[in-house]
Structure formats: C-alpha cells, structure tokens
Tab-separated table of C-alpha atoms and ligand atoms in Angstrom:
chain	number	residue	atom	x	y	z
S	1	UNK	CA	0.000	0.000	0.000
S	2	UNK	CA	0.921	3.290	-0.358
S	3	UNK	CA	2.567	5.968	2.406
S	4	UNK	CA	-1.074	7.682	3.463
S	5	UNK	CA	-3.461	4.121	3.318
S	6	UNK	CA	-0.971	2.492	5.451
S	7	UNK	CA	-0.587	5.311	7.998
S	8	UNK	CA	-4.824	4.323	8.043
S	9	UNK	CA	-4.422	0.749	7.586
S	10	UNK	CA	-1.031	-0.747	8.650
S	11	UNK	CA	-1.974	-2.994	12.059
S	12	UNK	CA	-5.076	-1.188	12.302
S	13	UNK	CA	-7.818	-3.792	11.256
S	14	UNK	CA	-10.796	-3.966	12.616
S	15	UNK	CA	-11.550	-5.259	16.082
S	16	UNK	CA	-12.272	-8.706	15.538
S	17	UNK	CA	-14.599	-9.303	18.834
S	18	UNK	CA	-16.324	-5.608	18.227
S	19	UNK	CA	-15.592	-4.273	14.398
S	20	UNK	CA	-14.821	-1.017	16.375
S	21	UNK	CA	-12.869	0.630	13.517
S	22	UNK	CA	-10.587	2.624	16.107
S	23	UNK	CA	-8.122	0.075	17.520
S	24	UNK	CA	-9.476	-0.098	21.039
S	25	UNK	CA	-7.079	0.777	23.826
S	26	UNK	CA	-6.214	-2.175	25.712
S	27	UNK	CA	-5.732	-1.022	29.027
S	28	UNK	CA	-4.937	-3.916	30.628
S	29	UNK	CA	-1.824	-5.654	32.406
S	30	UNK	CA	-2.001	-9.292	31.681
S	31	UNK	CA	-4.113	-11.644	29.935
S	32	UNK	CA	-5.833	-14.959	30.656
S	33	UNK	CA	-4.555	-17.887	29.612
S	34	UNK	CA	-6.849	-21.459	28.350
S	35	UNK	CA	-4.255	-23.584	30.329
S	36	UNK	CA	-0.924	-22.845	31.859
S	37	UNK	CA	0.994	-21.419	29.070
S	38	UNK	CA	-1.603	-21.449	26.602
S	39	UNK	CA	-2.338	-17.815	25.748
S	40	UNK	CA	-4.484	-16.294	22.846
S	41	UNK	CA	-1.218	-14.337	21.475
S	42	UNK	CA	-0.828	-12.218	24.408
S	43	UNK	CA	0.389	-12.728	27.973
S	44	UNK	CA	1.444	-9.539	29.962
S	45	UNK	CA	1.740	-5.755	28.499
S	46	UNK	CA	5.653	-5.234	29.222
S	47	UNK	CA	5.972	-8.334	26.889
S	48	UNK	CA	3.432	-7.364	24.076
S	49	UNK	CA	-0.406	-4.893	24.030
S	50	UNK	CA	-2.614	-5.395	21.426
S	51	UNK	CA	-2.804	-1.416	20.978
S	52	UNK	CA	0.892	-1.269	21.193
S	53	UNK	CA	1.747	-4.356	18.841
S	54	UNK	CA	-0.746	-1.992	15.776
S	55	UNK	CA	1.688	0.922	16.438
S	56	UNK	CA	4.568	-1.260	15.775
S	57	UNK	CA	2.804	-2.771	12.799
S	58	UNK	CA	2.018	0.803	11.129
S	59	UNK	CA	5.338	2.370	12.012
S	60	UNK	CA	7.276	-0.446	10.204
S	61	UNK	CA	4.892	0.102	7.115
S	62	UNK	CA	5.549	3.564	7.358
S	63	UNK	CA	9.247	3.408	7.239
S	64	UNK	CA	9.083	0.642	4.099
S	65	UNK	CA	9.553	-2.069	6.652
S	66	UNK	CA	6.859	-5.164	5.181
S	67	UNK	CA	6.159	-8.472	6.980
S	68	UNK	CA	7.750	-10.391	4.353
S	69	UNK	CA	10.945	-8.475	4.533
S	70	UNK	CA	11.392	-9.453	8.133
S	71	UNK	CA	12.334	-6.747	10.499
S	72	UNK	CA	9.707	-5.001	11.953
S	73	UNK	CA	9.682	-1.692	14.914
S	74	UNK	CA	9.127	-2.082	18.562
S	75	UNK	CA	7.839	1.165	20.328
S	76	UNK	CA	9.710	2.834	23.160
S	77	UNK	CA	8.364	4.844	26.181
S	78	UNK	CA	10.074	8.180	24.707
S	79	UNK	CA	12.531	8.957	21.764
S	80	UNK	CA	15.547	8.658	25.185
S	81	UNK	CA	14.005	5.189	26.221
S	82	UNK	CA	14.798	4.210	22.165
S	83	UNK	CA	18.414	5.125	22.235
S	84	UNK	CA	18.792	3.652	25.989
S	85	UNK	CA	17.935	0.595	24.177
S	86	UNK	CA	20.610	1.093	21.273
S	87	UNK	CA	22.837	1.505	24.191
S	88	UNK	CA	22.366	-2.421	25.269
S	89	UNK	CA	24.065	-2.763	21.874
S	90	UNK	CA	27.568	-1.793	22.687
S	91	UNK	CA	30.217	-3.293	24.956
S	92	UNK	CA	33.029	-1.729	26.855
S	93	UNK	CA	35.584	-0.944	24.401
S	94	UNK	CA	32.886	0.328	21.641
S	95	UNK	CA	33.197	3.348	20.176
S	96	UNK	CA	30.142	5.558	18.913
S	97	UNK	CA	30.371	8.426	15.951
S	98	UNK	CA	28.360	11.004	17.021
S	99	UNK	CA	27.185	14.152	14.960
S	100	UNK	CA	28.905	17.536	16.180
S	101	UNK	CA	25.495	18.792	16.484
S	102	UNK	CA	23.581	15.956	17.980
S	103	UNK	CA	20.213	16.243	19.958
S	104	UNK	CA	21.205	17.113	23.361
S	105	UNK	CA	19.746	14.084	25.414
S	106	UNK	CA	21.691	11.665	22.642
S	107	UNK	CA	25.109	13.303	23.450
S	108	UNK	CA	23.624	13.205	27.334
S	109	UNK	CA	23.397	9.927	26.805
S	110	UNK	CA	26.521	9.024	25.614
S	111	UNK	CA	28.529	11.391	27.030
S	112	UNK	CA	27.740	10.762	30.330
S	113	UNK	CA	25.706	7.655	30.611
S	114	UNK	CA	27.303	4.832	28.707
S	115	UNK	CA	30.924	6.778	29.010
S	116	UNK	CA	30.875	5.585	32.658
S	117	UNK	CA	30.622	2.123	31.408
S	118	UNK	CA	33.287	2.186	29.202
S	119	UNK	CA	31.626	3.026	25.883
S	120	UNK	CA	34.189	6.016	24.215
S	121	UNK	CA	32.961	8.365	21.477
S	122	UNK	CA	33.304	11.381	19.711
S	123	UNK	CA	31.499	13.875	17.637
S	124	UNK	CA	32.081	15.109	14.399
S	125	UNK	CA	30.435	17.329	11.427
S	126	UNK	CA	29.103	15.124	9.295
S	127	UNK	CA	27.904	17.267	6.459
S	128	UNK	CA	31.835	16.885	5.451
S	129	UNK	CA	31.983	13.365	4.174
S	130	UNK	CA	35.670	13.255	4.525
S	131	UNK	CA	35.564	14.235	8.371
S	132	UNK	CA	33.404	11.057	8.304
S	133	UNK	CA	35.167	8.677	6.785
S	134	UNK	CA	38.070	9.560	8.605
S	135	UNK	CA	36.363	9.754	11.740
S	136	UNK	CA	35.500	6.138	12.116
S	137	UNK	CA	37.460	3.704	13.590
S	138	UNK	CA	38.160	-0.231	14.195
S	139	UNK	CA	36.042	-0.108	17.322
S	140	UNK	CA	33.564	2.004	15.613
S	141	UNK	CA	30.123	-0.025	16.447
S	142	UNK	CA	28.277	2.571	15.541
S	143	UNK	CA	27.505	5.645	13.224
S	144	UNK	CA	24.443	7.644	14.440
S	145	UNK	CA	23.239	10.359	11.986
S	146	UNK	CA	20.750	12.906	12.806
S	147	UNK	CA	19.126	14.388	9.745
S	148	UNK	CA	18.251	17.496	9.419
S	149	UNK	CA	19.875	18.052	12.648
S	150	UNK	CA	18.658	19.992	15.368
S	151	UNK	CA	18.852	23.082	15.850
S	152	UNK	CA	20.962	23.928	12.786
S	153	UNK	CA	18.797	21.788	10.266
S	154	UNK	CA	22.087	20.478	8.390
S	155	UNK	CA	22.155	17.227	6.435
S	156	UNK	CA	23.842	14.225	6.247
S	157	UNK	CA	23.926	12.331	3.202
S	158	UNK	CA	22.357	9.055	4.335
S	159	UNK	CA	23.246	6.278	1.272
S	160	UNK	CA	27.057	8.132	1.920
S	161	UNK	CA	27.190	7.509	5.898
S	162	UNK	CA	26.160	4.331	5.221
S	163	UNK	CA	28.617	3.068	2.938
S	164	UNK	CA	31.475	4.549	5.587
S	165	UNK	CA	30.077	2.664	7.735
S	166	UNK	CA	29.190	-0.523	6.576
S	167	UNK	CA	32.784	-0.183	4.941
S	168	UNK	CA	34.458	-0.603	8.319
S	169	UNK	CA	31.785	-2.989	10.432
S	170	UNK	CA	29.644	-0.587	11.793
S	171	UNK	CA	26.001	0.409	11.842
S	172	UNK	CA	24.387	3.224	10.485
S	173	UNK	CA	21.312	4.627	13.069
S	174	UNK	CA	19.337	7.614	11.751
S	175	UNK	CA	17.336	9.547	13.762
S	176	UNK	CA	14.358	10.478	11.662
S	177	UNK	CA	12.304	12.133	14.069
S	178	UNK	CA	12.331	16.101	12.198
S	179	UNK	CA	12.045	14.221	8.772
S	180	UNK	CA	9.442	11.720	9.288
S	181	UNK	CA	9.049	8.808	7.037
S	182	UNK	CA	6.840	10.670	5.178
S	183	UNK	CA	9.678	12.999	3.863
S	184	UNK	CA	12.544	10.053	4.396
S	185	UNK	CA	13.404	6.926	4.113
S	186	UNK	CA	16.654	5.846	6.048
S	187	UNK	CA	16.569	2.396	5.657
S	188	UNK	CA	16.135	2.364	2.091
S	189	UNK	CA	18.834	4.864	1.707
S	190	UNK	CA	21.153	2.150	3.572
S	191	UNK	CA	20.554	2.706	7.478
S	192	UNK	CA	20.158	-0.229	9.530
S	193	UNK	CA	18.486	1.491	12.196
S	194	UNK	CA	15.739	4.356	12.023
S	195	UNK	CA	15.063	6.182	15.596
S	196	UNK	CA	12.140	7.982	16.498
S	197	UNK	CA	10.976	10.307	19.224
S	198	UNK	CA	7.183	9.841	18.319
S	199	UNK	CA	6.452	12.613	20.869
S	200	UNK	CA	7.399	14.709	18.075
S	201	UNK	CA	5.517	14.605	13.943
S	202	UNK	CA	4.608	11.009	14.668
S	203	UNK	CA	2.299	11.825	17.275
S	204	UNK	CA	1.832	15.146	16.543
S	205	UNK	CA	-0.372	16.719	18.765
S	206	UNK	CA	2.080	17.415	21.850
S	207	UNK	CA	0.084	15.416	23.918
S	208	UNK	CA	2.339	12.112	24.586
S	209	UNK	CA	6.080	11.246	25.023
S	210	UNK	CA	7.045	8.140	22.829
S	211	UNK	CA	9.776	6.398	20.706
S	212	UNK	CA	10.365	3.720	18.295
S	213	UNK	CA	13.142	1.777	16.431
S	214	UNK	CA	12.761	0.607	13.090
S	215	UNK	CA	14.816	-2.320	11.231
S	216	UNK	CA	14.374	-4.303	7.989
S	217	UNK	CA	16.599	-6.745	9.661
S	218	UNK	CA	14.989	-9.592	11.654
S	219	UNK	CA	17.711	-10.323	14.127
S	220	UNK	CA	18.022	-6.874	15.323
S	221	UNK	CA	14.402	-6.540	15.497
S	222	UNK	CA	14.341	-9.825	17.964
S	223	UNK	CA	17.341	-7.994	19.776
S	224	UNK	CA	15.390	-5.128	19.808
S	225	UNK	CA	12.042	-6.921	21.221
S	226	UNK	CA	13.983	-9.132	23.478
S	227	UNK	CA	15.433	-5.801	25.024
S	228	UNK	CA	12.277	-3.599	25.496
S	229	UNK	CA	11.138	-6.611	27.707
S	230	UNK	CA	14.155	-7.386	29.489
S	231	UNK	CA	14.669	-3.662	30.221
S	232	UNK	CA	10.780	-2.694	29.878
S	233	UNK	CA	10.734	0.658	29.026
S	234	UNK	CA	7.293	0.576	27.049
S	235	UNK	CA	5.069	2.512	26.403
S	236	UNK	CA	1.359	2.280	28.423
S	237	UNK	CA	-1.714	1.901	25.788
S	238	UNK	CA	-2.717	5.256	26.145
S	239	UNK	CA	0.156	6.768	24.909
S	240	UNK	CA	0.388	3.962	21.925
S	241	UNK	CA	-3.128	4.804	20.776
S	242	UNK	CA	-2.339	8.664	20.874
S	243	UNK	CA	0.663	7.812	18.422
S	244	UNK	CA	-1.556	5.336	16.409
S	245	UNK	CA	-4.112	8.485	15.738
S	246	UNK	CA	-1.790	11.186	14.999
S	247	UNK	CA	0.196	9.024	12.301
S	248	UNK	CA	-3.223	8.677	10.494
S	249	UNK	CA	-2.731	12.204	9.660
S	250	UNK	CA	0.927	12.326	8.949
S	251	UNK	CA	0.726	13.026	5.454
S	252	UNK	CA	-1.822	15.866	5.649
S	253	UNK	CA	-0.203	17.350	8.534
S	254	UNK	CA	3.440	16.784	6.954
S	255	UNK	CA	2.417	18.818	3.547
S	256	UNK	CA	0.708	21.452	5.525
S	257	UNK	CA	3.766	21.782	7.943
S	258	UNK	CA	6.175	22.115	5.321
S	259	UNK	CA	4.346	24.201	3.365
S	260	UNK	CA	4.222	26.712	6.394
S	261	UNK	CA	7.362	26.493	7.058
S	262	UNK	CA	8.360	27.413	3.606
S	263	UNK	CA	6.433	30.632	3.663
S	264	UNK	CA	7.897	31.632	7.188
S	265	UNK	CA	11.542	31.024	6.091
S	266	UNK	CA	10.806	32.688	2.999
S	267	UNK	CA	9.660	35.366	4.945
S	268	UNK	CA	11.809	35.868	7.476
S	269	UNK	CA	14.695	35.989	4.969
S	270	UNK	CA	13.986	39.320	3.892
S	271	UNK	CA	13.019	40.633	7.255
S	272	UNK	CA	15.925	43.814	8.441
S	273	UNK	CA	15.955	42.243	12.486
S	274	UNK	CA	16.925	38.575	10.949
S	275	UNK	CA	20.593	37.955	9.813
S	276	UNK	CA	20.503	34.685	8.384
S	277	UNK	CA	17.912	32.185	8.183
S	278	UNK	CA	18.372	28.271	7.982
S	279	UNK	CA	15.779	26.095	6.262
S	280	UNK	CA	16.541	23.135	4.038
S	281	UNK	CA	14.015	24.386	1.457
S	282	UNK	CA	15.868	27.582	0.337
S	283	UNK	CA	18.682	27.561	-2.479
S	284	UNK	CA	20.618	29.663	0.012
S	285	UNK	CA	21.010	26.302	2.524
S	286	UNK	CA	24.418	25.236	1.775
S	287	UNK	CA	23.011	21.694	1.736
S	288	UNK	CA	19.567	22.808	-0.650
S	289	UNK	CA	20.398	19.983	-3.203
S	290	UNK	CA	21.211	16.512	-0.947
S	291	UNK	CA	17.887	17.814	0.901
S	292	UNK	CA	16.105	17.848	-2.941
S	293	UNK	CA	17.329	14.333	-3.501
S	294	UNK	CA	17.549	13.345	-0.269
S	295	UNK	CA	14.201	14.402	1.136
S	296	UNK	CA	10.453	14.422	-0.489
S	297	UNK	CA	9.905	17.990	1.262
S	298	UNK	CA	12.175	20.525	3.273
S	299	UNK	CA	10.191	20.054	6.723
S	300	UNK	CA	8.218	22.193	9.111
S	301	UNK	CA	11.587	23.382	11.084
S	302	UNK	CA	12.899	26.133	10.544
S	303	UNK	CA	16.053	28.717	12.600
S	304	UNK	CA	17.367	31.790	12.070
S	305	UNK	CA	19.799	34.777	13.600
S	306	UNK	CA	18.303	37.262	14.952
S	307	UNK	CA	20.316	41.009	14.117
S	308	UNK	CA	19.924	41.971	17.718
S	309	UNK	CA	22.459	38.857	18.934
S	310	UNK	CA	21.459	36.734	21.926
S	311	UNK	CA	19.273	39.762	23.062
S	312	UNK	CA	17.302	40.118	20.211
S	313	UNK	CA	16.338	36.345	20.074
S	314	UNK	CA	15.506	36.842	23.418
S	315	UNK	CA	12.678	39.567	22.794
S	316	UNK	CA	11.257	38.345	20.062
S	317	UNK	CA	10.817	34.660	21.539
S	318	UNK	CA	9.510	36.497	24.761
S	319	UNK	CA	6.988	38.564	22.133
S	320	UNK	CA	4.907	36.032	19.923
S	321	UNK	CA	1.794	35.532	20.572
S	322	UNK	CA	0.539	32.561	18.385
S	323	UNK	CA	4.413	30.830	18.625
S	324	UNK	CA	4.219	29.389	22.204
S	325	UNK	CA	7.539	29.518	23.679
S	326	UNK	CA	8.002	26.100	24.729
S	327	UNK	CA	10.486	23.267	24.074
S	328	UNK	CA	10.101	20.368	22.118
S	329	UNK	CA	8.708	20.323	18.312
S	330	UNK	CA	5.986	18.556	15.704
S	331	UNK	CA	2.782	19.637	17.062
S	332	UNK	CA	-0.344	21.212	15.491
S	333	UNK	CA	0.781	24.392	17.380
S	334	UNK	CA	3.748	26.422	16.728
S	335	UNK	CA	6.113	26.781	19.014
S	336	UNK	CA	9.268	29.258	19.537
S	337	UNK	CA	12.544	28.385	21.627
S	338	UNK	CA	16.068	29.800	22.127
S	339	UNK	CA	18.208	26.892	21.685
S	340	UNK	CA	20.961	27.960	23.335
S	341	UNK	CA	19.464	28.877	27.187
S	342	UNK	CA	16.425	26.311	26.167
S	343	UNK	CA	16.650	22.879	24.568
S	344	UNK	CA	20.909	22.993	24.044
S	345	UNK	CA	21.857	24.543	26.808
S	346	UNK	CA	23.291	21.459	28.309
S	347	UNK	CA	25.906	21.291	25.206
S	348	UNK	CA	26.986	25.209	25.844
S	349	UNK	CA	30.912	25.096	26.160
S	350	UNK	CA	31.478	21.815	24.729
S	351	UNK	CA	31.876	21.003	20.888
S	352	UNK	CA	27.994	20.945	20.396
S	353	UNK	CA	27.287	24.268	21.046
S	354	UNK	CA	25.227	26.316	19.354
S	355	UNK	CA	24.962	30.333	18.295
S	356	UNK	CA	23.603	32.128	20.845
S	357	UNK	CA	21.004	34.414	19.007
S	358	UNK	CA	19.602	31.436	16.877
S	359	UNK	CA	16.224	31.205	17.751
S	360	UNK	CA	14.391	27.644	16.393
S	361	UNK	CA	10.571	27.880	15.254
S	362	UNK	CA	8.713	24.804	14.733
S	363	UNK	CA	6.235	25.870	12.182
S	364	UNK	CA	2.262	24.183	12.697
S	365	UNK	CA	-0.749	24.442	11.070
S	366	UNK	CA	-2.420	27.630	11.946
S	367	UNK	CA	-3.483	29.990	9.038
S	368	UNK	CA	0.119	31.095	7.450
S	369	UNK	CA	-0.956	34.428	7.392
S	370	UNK	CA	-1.576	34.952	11.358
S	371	UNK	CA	1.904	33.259	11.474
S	372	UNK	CA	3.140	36.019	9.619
S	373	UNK	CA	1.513	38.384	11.195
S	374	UNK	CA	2.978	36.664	14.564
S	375	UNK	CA	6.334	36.480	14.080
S	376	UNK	CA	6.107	40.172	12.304
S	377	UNK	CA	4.972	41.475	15.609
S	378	UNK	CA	7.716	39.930	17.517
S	379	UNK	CA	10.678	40.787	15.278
S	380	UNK	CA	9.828	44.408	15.988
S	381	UNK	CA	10.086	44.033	19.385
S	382	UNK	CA	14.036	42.696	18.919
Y	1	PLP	C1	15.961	14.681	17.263
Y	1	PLP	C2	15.510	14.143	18.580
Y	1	PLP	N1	15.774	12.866	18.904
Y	1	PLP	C3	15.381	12.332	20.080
Y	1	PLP	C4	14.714	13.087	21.014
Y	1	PLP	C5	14.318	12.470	22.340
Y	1	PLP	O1	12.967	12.179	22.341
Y	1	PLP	P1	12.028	12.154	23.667
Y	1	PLP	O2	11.958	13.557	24.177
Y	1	PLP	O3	10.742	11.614	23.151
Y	1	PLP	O4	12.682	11.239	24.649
Y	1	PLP	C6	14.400	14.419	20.726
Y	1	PLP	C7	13.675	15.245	21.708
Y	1	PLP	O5	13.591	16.442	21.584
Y	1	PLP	C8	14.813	14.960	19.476
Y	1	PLP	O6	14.567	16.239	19.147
C-alpha cells in the first residue's frame, strides 16, 4: 500500500470481537490464559499490548519495513528510552560516531551515561563526508546520523554515511524524528536502524512522550524486542493509541507543515531584524540539493539569527503571541525556543554548542498568514 493508506491501515484492522474501527485501547496488564501457558497471542503488556503491537505494525509500514521483509519496529516509552535501548548494543571498548550537532539528550546519553561504562565516542560534522570517513574507527560499532539536525537543520547524506560505515563494520542509526518517514526513508537509503521520538511529527499533537526503532533486519528486530522486555521501558496503551491516531494524519499534517514552514523562512529571509535564516528548502542552505534528492519535502523546522544577537532572540521569543515559547517540536501548534538557554543549553561550552542568538521555530498548522503576522509582531520588538 501506499505511504497515506498504510498510515490508516497498517496494524489497524478492525476489532475482531467488536468491528470497532478505532483500535481499542487495551488497558490492561495481563491476559488470561486457556491452560498454563496457553495464551491467545498475548500474555502480559511489558511483553506485548494489542494497541501497542498496531503501532509497531504501522510504524514499520511507514518506514518501508513489510512483513515479508522481516524486520519489523518495537515502540519505546520516549525517543531517550529508544536510544537507551541502542545503548544495550555496545560493549566496553565500543566506540560511537556522534554528529557535532547531535540532539542534546543523545550526546547526554553518551557522554555521560554509557561513558561511565566504558563506551568512548566522539562527535564530528558530518555534512563533510571526509571528516566522516576519517572519523570512524576499528572499534567504531556505531555511526548515528541525525538528519536534518537539530537546531541547525544540516544534512547528512544518508546512502554516503552508510557506505562509511558498513565499509568498516559498523552500523548506520538515523534519527528520523524532524524528517518523518513521510519525507525520508533511512533504511532504504542504507541505514540499519531508524530512531524515532514519536512525541514529536509522529504523534503530533504534543500530547504524549514516545519512541520507536525501526529495522528491515529480523535479528536486530528480535534484539530489539527481546530488550524492550528485558529492560521494559514501554510505552502504556494510552500513549500507543495517541501515536496510532496522529500518524493517520501524517501526510496531511506533513504537507501542511512544510508548506508553512516554507512561507515563514521565505519570509523571514527578507526581514531587516533577521541575519541569516536556515531552512533546508531555500537555495541559500548550503546543503539545498542533498535535501532535494535526499528528502520528499524541506520540513516544518525552521532557525534563524536574529540582528539583535542573543538579546534580540531573546525579545522576540519572549513577544509572539501565536508561537508558544516552549520546548520540544511537531505539534499542530507552533512553538518558539532559544536553543541555546532552552533545549541545548546542556551542550553550551562543549563542541555541540550552538549560536547564541539562533532562535528555532517549529512551524504548525495555523493559518500562514496569522503566522506572519505573529512572528512580524515579535521581530519588531528585537
Ligand atoms: C531529534 C531528537 N531525537 C530524540 C529526542 C528524544 O525524544 P524524547 O523527548 O521523546 O525522549 C528528541 C527530543 O527532543 C529529538 O529532538
């Protein structure tokens, strides 16, 4: 089936006892057996939910993972609980390539989680493909791309990273969660890993934390099942069906986002209080063409510099009206942050810094032209 009938369909038949069209939300713990250890397909939630197991089912479809292929996705209580479970990948000794601008809970993560068991890494830019060739090394285990990248919306070139990898043993993870599938498809490109925070487009609504890994390979996907219910960081039904919804409307939403977003960074680039303006969609990005034939649309992200330096961003984040100033990204609503005091300020002084007047806009679905009208109100106040 195609992207937008399996975001509908995928894992989401019927109810067979009911015909409720809805999958129904199972909220229940464990299930009763018809003689010890003779279960209808289910026997406790941390091991496998009905509600959970049709999230799984539609985010493989959505990421061009089918049942034949093998491989499949398990769902993850949020986009951290995903790359905690990455993390039971790698042995003392391993080393992990990490983009100089990573998302700053995956550098957390890293940095100061697994490093205290032994697990080295480093961080590099990626959008130089010699920097990333050189960058890997025999004890490499892993390459982990973010792309675009957050909050400075550069791209990696995913079939490239790949290649490097795969070239010296590793494995190539991409976080998709700013892309989607609906604008990329990692796997396809050569990743054996696709990462998720579903809190994010996926869900959509910013009303539920959530992750996910994605595989076309079966024996990670058993790894990754056999983890989630060793470890157990799952997801409750509630938050599953919220996911299941939002992805119905993926496509819609996606076109509408990026579609915003294009008119705001057009915008905004020929505003006097903005000095430069980063979206993948303009010719200006130094990336424009790897995200043309890299990416079916540019994305509903979108950052800029604000003239008046760290000040400036300050004011006019403080000023919008319709932008709520809150962290986090992919809702219906738009939403206006200062990376560097907000979401990144963890990674201030270290080699994942970012500018301090950049201010990062995640662009929704309100009428473009009381965005405008938003963000041209705020700009005069920096
Ligand atoms: C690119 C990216 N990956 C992963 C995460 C972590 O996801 P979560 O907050 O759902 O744990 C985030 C959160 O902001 C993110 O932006």
């Amino acid at each position: 089936m195609r992207f937008e009938t399996d975001a509908i369909h995928a894992g989401q038949e019927p109810d067979p006892t009911t015909g409720a069209v809805a999958v129904p939300i199972y909220a229940t713990s464990t299930f009763v057996q018809d003689a010890p250890g003779r279960h209808r397909g289910y026997e406790y939630s941390r091991t496998d939910n009905p509600t959970r197991h049709a999230l799984e089912v539609a985010l493989a479809a959505l990421e061009g993972v089918t049942p034949d292929m093998g491989g499949g996705a398990v769902a993850t209580a949020s986009g951290m609980a995903a790359t905690a479970l990455i993390g039971y990948l790698l042995r003392p000794g391993d080393h992990v390539l990490l983009p100089n601008d990573a998302y700053g809970g995956t550098f957390r993560f890293f940095a100061r989680v697994l490093a205290e068991q032994g697990v080295t890494w480093s961080a590099v830019d990626m959008t130089d493909r010699r920097l990333l060739e050189t960058a890997i090394r025999p004890e490499t285990k892993l390459v982990w791309v973010e792309t675009p990248t957050n909050p400075l919306l550069r791209l990696v070139d995913i079939g490239h990273a790949a290649s490097a990898a795969h070239a010296r043993g590793a494995r190539l993870v991409v976080d998709n969660t700013f892309a989607t599938p609906y604008l990329q498809h990692p796997l396809t490109a050569g990743a054996d890993i696709v990462l998720h925070s579903t809190t994010k487009y996926l869900g959509g609504h910013s009303d539920t934390i959530g992750g996910a890994l994605v595989t076309d390979q079966p024996d990670l996907d058993e790894r990754f099942r056999f983890l989630l219910n060793a470890a157990g960081p799952v997801p409750g039904p509630f938050d599953a069906w919220l996911v299941l919804r939002g992805i119905k409307t993926l496509a819609v939403r996606m076109e509408r986002h990026c579609a915003n977003a294009a008119r705001v960074a057009e915008f905004l680039s020929g505003h006097p209080a903005v000095r430069e303006v980063i979206y993948p969609g303009l010719p200006a990005h130094p990336q424009h063409e790897l995200a043309v034939r890299q990416m079916a649309g540019f994305g509903g992200m979108v950052s800029f510099r604000s003239m008046g330096g760290a000040p400036g961003a300050g004011r006019m984040a403080s000023s919008t009206r319709l932008f709520f100033l809150a962290e986090s990204l992919g809702g219906v609503e738009s939403l206006v942050e200062v990376p560097a005091v907000m979401t990144h300020a963890s990674a201030q002084g270290t080699a994942l810094e970012v500018p301090d007047d950049l201010v990062r806009l995640s662009v929704g679905l309100e009428h473009i032209d009381d965005l405008l009208e938003d963000l041209d109100q705020a700009l005069s106040s920096s």
